[in-house]
Coordinates of C-alpha atoms and ligand atoms in Angstrom, one line a residue:
X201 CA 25.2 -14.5 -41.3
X202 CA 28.7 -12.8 -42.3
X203 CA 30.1 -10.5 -40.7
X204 CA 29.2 -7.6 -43.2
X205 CA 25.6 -8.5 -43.2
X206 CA 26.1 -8.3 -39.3
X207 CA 27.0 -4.5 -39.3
X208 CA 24.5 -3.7 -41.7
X209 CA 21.7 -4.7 -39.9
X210 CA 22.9 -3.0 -36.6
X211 CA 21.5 0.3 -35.8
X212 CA 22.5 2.2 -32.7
X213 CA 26.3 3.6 -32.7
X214 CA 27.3 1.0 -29.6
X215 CA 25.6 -1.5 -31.6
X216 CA 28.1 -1.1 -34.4
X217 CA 30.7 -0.4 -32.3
X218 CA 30.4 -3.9 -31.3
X219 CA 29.9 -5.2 -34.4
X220 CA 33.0 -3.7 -35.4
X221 CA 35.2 -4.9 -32.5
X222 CA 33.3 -8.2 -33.0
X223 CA 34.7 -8.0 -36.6
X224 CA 38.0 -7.4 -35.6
X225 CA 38.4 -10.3 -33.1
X226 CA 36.7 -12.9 -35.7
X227 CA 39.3 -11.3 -37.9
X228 CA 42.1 -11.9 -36.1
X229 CA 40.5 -15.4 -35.5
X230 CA 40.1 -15.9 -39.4
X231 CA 44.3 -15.5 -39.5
X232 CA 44.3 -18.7 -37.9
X233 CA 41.7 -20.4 -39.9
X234 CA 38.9 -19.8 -36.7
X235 CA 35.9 -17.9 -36.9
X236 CA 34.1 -19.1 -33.2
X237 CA 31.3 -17.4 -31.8
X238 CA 30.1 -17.5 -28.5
X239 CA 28.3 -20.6 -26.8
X240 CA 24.7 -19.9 -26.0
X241 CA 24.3 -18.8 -22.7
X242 CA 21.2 -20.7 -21.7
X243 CA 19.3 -24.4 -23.7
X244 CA 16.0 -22.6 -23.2
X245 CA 14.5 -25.4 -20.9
X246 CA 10.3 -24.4 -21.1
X247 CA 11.0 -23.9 -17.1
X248 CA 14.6 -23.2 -16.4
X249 CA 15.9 -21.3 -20.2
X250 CA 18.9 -20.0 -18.8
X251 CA 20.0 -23.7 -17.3
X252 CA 22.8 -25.2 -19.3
X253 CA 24.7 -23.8 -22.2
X254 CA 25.3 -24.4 -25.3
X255 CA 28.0 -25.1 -28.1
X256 CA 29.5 -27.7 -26.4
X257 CA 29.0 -31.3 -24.6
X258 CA 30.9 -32.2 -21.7
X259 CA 32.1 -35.8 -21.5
X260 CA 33.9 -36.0 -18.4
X261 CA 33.9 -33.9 -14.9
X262 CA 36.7 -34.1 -12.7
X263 CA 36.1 -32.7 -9.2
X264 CA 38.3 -32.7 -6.3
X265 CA 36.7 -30.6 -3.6
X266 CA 38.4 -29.7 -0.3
X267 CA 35.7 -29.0 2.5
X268 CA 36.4 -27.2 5.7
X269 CA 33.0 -28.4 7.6
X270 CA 31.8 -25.8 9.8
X271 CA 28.2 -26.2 11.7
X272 CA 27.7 -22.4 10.8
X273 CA 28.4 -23.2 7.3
X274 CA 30.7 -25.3 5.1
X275 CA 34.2 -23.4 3.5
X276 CA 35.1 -24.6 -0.3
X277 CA 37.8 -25.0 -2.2
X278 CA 37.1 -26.4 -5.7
X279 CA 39.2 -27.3 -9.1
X280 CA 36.7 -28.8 -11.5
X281 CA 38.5 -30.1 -14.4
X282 CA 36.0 -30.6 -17.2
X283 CA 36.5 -32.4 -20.8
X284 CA 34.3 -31.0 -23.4
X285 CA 33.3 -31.9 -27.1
X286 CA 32.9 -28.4 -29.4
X287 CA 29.8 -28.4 -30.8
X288 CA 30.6 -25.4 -32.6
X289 CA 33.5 -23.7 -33.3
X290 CA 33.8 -21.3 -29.9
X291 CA 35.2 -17.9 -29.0
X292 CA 34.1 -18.2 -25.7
X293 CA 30.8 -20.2 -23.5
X294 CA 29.9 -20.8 -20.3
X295 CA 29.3 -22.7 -17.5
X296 CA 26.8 -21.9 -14.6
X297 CA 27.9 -22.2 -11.4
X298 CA 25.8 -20.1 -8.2
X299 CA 28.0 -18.3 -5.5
X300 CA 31.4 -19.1 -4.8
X301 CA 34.7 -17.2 -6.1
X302 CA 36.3 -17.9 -9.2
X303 CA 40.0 -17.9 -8.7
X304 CA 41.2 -19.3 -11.7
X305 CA 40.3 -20.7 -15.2
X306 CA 41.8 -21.6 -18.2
X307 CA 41.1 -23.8 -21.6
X308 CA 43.3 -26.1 -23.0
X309 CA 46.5 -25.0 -20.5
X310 CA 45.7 -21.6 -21.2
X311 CA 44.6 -19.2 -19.1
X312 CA 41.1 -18.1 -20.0
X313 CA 39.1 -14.5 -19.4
X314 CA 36.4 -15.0 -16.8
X315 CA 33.2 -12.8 -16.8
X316 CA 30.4 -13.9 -14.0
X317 CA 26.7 -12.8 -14.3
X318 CA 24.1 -14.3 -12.1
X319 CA 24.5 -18.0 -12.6
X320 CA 25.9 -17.6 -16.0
X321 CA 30.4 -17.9 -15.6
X322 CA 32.3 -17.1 -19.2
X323 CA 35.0 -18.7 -19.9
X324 CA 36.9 -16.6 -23.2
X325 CA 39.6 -19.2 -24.0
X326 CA 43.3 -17.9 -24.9
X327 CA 43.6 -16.6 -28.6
X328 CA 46.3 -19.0 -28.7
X329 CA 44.2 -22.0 -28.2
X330 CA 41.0 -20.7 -30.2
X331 CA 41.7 -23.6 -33.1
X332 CA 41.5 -26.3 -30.1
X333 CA 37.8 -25.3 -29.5
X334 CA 36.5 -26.0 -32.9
X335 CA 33.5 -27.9 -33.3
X336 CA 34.2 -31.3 -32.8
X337 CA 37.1 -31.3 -30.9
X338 CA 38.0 -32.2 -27.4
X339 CA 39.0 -29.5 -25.0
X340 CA 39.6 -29.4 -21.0
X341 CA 38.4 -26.6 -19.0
X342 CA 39.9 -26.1 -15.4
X343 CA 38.3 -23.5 -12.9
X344 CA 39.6 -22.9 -9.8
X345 CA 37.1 -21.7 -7.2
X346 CA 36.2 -21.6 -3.2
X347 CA 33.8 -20.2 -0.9
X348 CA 30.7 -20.7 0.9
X349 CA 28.2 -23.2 -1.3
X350 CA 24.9 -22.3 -0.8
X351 CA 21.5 -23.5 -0.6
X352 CA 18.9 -22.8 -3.3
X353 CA 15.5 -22.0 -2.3
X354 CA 13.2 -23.3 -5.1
X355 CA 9.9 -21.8 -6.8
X356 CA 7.9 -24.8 -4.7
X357 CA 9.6 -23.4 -1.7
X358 CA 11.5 -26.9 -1.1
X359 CA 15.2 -26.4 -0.4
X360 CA 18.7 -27.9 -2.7
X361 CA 22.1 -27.2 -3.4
X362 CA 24.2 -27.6 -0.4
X363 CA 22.3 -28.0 3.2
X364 CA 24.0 -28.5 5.9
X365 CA 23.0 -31.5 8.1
X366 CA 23.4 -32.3 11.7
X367 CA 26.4 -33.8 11.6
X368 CA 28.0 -32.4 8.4
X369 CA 26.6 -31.3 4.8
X370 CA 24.6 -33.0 1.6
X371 CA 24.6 -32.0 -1.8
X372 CA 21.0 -32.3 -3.5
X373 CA 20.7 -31.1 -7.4
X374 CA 17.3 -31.6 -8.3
X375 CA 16.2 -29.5 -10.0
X376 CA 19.3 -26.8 -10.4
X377 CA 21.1 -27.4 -7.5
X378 CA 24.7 -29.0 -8.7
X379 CA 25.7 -25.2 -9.8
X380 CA 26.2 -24.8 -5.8
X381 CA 29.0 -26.4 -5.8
X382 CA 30.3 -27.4 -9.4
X383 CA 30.6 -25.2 -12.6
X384 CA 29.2 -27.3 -15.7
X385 CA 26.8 -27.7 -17.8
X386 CA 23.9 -27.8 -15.5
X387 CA 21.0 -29.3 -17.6
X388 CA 19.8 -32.7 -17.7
X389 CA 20.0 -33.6 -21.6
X390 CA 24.4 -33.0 -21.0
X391 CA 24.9 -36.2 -19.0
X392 CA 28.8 -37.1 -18.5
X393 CA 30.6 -39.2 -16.3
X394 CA 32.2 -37.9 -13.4
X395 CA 35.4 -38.2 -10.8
X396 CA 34.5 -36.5 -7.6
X397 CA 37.2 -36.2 -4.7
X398 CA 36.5 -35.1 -1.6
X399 CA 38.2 -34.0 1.0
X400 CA 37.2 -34.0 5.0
X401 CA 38.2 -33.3 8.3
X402 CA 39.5 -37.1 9.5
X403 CA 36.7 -39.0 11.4
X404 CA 34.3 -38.2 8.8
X405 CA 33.0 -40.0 5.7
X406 CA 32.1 -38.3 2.5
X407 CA 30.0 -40.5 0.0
X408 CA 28.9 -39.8 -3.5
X409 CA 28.1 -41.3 -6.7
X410 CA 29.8 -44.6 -8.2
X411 CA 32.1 -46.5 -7.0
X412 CA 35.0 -45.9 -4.3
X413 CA 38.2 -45.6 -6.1
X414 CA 40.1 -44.8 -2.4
X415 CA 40.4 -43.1 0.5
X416 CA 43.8 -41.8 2.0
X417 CA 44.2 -40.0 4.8
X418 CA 46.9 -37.2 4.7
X419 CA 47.4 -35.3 8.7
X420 CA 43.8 -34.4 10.0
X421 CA 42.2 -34.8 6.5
X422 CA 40.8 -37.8 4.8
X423 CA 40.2 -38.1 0.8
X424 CA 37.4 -40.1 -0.8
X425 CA 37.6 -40.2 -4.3
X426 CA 34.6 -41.4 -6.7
X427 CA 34.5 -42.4 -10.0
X428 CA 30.6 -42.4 -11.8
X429 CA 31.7 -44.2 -15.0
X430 CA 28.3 -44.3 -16.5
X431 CA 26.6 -41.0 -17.4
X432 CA 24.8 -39.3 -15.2
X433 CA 23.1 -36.1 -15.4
X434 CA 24.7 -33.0 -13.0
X435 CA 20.9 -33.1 -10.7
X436 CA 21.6 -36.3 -9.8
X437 CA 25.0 -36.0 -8.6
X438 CA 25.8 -35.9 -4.6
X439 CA 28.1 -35.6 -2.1
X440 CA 27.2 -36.6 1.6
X441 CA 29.6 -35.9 4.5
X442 CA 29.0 -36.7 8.4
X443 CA 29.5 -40.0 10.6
X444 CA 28.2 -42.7 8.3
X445 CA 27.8 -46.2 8.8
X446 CA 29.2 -47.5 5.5
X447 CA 28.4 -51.6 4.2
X448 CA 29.0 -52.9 1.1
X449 CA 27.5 -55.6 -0.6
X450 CA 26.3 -57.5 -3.8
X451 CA 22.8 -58.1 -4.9
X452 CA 22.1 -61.4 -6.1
X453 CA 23.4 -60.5 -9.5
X454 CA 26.3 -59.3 -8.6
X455 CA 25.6 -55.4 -8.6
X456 CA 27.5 -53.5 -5.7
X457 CA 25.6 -52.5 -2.8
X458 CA 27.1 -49.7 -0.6
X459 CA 25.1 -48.4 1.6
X460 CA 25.5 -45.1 4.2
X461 CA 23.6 -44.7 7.6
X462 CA 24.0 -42.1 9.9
X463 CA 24.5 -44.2 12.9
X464 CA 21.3 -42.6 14.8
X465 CA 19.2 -43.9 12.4
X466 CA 20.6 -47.4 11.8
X467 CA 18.1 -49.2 13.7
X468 CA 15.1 -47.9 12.8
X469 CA 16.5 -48.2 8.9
X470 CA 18.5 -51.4 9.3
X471 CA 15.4 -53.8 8.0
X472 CA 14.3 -51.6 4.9
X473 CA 17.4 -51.1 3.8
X474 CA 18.6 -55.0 4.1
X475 CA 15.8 -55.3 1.5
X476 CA 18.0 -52.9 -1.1
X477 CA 19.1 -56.5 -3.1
X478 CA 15.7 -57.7 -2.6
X479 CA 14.1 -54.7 -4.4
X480 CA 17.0 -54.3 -7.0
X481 CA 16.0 -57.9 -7.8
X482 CA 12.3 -57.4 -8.6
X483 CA 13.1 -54.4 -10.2
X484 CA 15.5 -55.8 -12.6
X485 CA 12.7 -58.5 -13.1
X486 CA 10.2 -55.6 -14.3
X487 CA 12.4 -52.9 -15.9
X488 CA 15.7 -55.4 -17.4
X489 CA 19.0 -55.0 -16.4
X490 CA 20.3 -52.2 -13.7
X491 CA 22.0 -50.2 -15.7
X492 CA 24.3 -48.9 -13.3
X493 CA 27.7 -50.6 -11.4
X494 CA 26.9 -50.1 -8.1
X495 CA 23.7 -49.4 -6.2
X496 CA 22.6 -48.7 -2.5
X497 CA 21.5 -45.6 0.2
X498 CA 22.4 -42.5 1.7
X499 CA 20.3 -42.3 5.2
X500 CA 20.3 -39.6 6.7
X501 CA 18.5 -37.8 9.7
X502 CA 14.4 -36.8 9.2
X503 CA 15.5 -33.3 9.5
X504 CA 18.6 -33.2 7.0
X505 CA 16.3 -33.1 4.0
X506 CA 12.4 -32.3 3.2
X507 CA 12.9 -35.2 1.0
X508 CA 14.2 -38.3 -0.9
X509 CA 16.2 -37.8 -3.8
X510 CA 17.3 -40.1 -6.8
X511 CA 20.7 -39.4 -6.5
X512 CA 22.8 -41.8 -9.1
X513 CA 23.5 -45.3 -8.0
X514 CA 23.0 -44.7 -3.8
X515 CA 19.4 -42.4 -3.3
X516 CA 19.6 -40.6 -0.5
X517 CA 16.8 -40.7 2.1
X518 CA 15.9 -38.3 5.5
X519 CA 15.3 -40.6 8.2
X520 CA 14.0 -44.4 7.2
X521 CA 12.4 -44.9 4.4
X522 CA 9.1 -46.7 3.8
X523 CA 9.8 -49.4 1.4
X524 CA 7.7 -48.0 -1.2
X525 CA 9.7 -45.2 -1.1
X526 CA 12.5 -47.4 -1.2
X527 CA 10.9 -48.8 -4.0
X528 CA 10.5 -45.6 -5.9
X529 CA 14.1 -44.2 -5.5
X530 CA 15.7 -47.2 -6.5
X531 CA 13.2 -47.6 -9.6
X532 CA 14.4 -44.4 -10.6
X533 CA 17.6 -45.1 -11.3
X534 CA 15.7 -47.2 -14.4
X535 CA 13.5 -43.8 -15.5
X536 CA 15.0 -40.6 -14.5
X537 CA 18.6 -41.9 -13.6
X538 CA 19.6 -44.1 -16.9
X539 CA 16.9 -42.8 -19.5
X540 CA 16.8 -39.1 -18.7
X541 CA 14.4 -36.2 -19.2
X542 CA 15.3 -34.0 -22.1
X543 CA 13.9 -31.0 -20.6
X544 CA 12.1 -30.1 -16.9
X545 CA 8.6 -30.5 -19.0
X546 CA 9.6 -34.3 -19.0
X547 CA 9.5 -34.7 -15.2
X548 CA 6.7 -36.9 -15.6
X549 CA 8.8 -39.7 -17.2
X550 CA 10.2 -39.7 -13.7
X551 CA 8.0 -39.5 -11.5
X552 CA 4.6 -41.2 -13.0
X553 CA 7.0 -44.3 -14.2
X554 CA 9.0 -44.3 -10.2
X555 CA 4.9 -44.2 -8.7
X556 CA 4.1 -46.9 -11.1
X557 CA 6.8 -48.7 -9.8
X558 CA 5.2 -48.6 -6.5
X559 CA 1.8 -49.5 -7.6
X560 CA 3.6 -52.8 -8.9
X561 CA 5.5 -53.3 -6.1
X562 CA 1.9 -53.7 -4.2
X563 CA 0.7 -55.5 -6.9
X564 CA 3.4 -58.1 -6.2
X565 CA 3.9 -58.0 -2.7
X566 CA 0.5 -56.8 -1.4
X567 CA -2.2 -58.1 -3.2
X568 CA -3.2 -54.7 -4.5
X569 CA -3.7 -54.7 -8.5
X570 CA -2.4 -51.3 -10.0
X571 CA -6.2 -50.9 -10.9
X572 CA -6.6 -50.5 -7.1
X573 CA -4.0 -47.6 -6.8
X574 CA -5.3 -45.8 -10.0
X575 CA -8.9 -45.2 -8.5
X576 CA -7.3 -44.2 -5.2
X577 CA -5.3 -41.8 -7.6
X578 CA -8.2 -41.1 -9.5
X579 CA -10.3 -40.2 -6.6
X580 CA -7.5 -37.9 -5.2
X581 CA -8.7 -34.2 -6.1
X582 CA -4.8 -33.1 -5.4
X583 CA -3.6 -35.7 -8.8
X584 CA -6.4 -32.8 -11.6
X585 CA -4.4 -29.6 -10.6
X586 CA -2.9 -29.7 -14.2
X587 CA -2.0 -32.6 -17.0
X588 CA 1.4 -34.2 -16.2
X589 CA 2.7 -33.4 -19.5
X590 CA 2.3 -29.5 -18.6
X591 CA 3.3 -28.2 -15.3
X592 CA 2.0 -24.8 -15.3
X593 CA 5.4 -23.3 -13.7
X594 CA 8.1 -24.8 -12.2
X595 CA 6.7 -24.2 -8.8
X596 CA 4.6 -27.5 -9.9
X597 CA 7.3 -29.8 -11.3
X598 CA 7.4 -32.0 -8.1
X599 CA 3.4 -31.5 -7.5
X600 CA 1.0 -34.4 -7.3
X601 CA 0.1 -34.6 -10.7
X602 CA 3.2 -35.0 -11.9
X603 CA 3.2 -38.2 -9.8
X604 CA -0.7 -39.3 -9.6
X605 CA -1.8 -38.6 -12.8
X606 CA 1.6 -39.5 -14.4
X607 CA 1.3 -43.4 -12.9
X608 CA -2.2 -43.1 -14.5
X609 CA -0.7 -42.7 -17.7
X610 CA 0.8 -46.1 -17.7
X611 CA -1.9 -47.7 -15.7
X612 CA -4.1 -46.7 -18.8
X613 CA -1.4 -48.0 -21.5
X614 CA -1.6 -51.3 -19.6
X615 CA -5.6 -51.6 -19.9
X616 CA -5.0 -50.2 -23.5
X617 CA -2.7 -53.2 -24.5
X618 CA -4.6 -55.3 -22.8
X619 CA -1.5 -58.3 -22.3
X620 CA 0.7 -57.8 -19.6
X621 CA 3.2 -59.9 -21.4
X622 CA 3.4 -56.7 -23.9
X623 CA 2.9 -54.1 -21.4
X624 CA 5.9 -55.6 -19.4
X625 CA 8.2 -56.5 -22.8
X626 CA 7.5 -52.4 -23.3
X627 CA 8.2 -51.0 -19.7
X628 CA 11.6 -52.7 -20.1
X629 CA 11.6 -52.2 -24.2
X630 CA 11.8 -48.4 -23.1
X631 CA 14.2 -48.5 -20.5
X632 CA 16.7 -50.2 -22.7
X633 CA 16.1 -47.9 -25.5
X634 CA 16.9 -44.9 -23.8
X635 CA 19.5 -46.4 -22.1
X636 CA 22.1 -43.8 -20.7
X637 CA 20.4 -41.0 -22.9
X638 CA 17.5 -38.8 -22.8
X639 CA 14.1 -38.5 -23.9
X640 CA 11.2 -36.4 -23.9
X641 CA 7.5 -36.7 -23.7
X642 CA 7.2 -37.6 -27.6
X643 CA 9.8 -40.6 -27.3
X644 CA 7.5 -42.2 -24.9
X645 CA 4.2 -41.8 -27.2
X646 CA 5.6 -42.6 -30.1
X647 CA 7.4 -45.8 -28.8
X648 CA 4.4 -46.6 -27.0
X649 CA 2.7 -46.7 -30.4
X650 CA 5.6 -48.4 -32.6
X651 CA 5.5 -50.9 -29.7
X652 CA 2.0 -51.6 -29.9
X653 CA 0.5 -51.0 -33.2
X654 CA -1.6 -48.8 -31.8
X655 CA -2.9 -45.9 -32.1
X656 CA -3.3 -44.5 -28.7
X657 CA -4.2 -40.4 -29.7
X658 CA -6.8 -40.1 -27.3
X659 CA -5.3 -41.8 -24.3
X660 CA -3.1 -39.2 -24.3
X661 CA -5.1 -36.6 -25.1
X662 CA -7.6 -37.5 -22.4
X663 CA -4.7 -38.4 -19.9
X664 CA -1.4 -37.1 -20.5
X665 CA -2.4 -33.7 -22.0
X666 CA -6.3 -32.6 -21.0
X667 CA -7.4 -30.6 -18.3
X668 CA -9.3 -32.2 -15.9
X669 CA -10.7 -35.5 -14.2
X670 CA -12.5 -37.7 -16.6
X671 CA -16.0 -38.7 -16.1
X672 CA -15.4 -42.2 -16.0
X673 CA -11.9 -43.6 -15.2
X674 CA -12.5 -46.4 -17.9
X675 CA -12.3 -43.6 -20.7
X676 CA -10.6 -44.8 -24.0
X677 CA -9.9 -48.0 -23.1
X678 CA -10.0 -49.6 -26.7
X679 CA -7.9 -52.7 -26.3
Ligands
LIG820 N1 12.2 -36.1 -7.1 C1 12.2 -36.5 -5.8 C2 11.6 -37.9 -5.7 O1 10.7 -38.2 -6.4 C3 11.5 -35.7 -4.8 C4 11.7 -34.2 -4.8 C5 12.8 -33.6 -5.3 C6 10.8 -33.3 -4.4 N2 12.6 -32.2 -5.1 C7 11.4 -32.0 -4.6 C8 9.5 -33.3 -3.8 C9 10.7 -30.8 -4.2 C10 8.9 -32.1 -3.5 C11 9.5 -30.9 -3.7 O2 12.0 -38.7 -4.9
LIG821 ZN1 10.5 -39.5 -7.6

């Protein structure tokens, strides 16, 4: 809408006193050939709207974080440098970022406005620099920030952003946690890749995604830097810092493998985490190539964490994992990691494909056919709470069903196709379709029907979407 048609349709007298000052800023805007409007505040995710922003995509974060680690809790100091495309011309947009003090921003070498409002940070980019944000075009962002991160208590009750551990501190984003400790755009269908330094008192380790570029030590303070070249969604980034044991390997094909163990639970861990290549091996032979450089763990004490997390290329784990667990981290760097929810409704696509992984795992190694762990899913009251497809809030997007009944789902495409050969060809078609992107709920049923020929309504109907435990767990089998 033009501006004029703007005014006319505003009412109240502040109402067109903004449209009026609005006016005169796109004016002065039109002078240089620029008529931007805001970013949207929010991608209206079903369970998180105000996560994210829109009007532009970022390609690249830059982080270099400098952490005083206290046992009390951790001091900040921050300078995310972050490269964006315009996906609209822009007059201003935001990041989100939760707590800490912004000390300084600015856009394109500029120094930009900044207006904070819950979780929502402004950035209003110099007048000066206002043709640099068109849509399209490549801009940097740098904000300057410190403070105390904090930890996020979510809807489930389950605890991310920054926690401090025994020995020092770990980063976990899922589902919102990343704006803790780095502004961006903090929603899962903006993945980027990422450069995150990190600096530490001397005679402690700080891991996180990628691949080590270096590590210098300057006084009392060491510097890690990591560089995630692949994209990677802001939840799954991490940054762990205590007394590690650090190894580093290569799987049989040649993948990285680097591994951290807090050294009081080395070895108790020591044997399931020599079977990292192992796993990456079998899973490769399932779900195609690891997408990813570099692979491996973060181990950390039982009580650092209430659970695993996916975190890109090195999961991280409280206390020794079981090696289904193991199994289901690592799988999800395949589904969840490279092909990527588009929205929180999606969670599924993580977790019932990272719990069918398990079910195969047994299937291979244990003699249980996935048939086995469906009716054990079947018969688990906890997996009919709700369809996977529709978490009824967010305080349900890690619950069973999501899990259970989402592993069911692909247990039931398998009987449906009815030829492993084709099942397996489409587990792995839909990993490299997706590939470093996103999808959402419809990808998966509609490539599970272009890749089969069939037409698989009411499997879905009966397991992805409807209420309720089935009669009979052979329903709408029609091979
Ligand atoms: N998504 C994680 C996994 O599957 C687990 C997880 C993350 C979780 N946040 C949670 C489980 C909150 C329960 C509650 O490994
Ligand atoms: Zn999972």
């Amino acid at each position: 809408m033009d501006q004029r048609t703007r005014i006319r349709r505003t009412t109240s007298a502040a109402a067109l006193l903004f449209a009026l000052t609005t006016a005169a800023t796109a004016c002065a805007a039109v002078a240089g050939g620029v008529e931007g409007k805001p970013g949207a505040a929010g991608l209206r995710d079903p369970y998180f709207p105000r996560l994210g922003n829109g009007g532009y995509d970022v390609t690249h974060y830059d982080l270099d974080l400098d952490v005083d680690v206290r046992t009390g809790g951790d001091e900040l100091r921050g300078t995310a440098t972050i490269t964006a495309r315009a996906t609209q011309d822009l007059s201003s947009f935001n990041l989100d970022l939760a707590g800490l003090d912004v000390t300084g921003a600015s856009v394109e070498g500029r120094p930009a406005a900044v207006n904070r409002a819950g979780s929502e940070l402004t950035l209003r980019p110099d007048a000066d620099v206002e043709d640099r944000l068109r849509e399209g075009r490549t801009f940097r962002t740098v904000v300057h920030y410190s403070g105390a991160p904090r930890t996020i208590t979510d809807r489930d009750e389950s605890e991310e952003g920054w926690l401090k551990t025994a020995d020092g501190s770990l980063a976990l984003g899922e589902p919102t946690g990343s704006m803790t400790w780095f502004p961006g755009n903090n929603h899962p269908s903006d993945k980027a890749s990422y450069d995150i330094t990190v600096t530490v008192p001397e005679g402690l380790t700080a891991v996180s995604n990628g691949e080590q570029v270096s590590r210098r030590t300057a006084g009392d303070r060491t510097t890690y830097h990591w560089r995630a070249t692949e994209p990677m969604a802001s939840y799954l980034a991490t940054v762990a810092i205590g007394r590690y044991t650090t190894k580093s390997s290569r799987t049989p094909e040649g993948v990285e493998v680097f591994t951290a163990v807090d050294p009081k639970v080395a070895r108790a861990s020591g044997p399931v985490v020599a079977r990292i290549p192992e796993v990456m091996t079998w899973a490769a032979g399932r779900f195609g190539p690891y997408p990813f450089a570099s692979t491996g763990a973060i181990v950390d004490r039982r009580e650092d964490s209430e659970y695993a997390l996916e975190t890109q290329n090195r999961p991280v784990f409280p206390g020794t994992p079981s090696t289904g667990l193991l199994v289901h981290e690592l799988a999800h760097q395949w589904f969840g990691n490279s092909v990527t929810p588009e929205t929180w409704q999606d969670m599924w696509l993580n977790e019932g494909f990272a719990t069918y992984a398990e079910w195969l795992w047994s299937e291979d190694h244990e003699d249980t056919p996935t048939r086995e762990s469906f009716d054990v899913a079947f018969a688990n009251d906890l997996n009919w709470a709700f369809p996977p497809a529709d978490p009824p809030s967010a305080a349900e997007l890690s619950a069973p069903p999501v899990y259970g009944r989402g592993a069911m789902v692909i247990e039931k495409l398998r009987q449906a196709v009815d030829d492993d050969k084709v099942f397996f060809a489409l587990l792995a078609g839909w990993a490299k379709e997706h590939r470093h992107g996103n999808a959402s709920t419809e990808d998966f049923t509609a490539y599970a029907e272009k890749r089969t020929g069939q037409d698989l309504g009411e499997l879905w109907d009966t397991w992805l979407y409807g209420d309720g435990r089935p009669e009979d767990p052979d329903a709408q089998v029609t091979p």
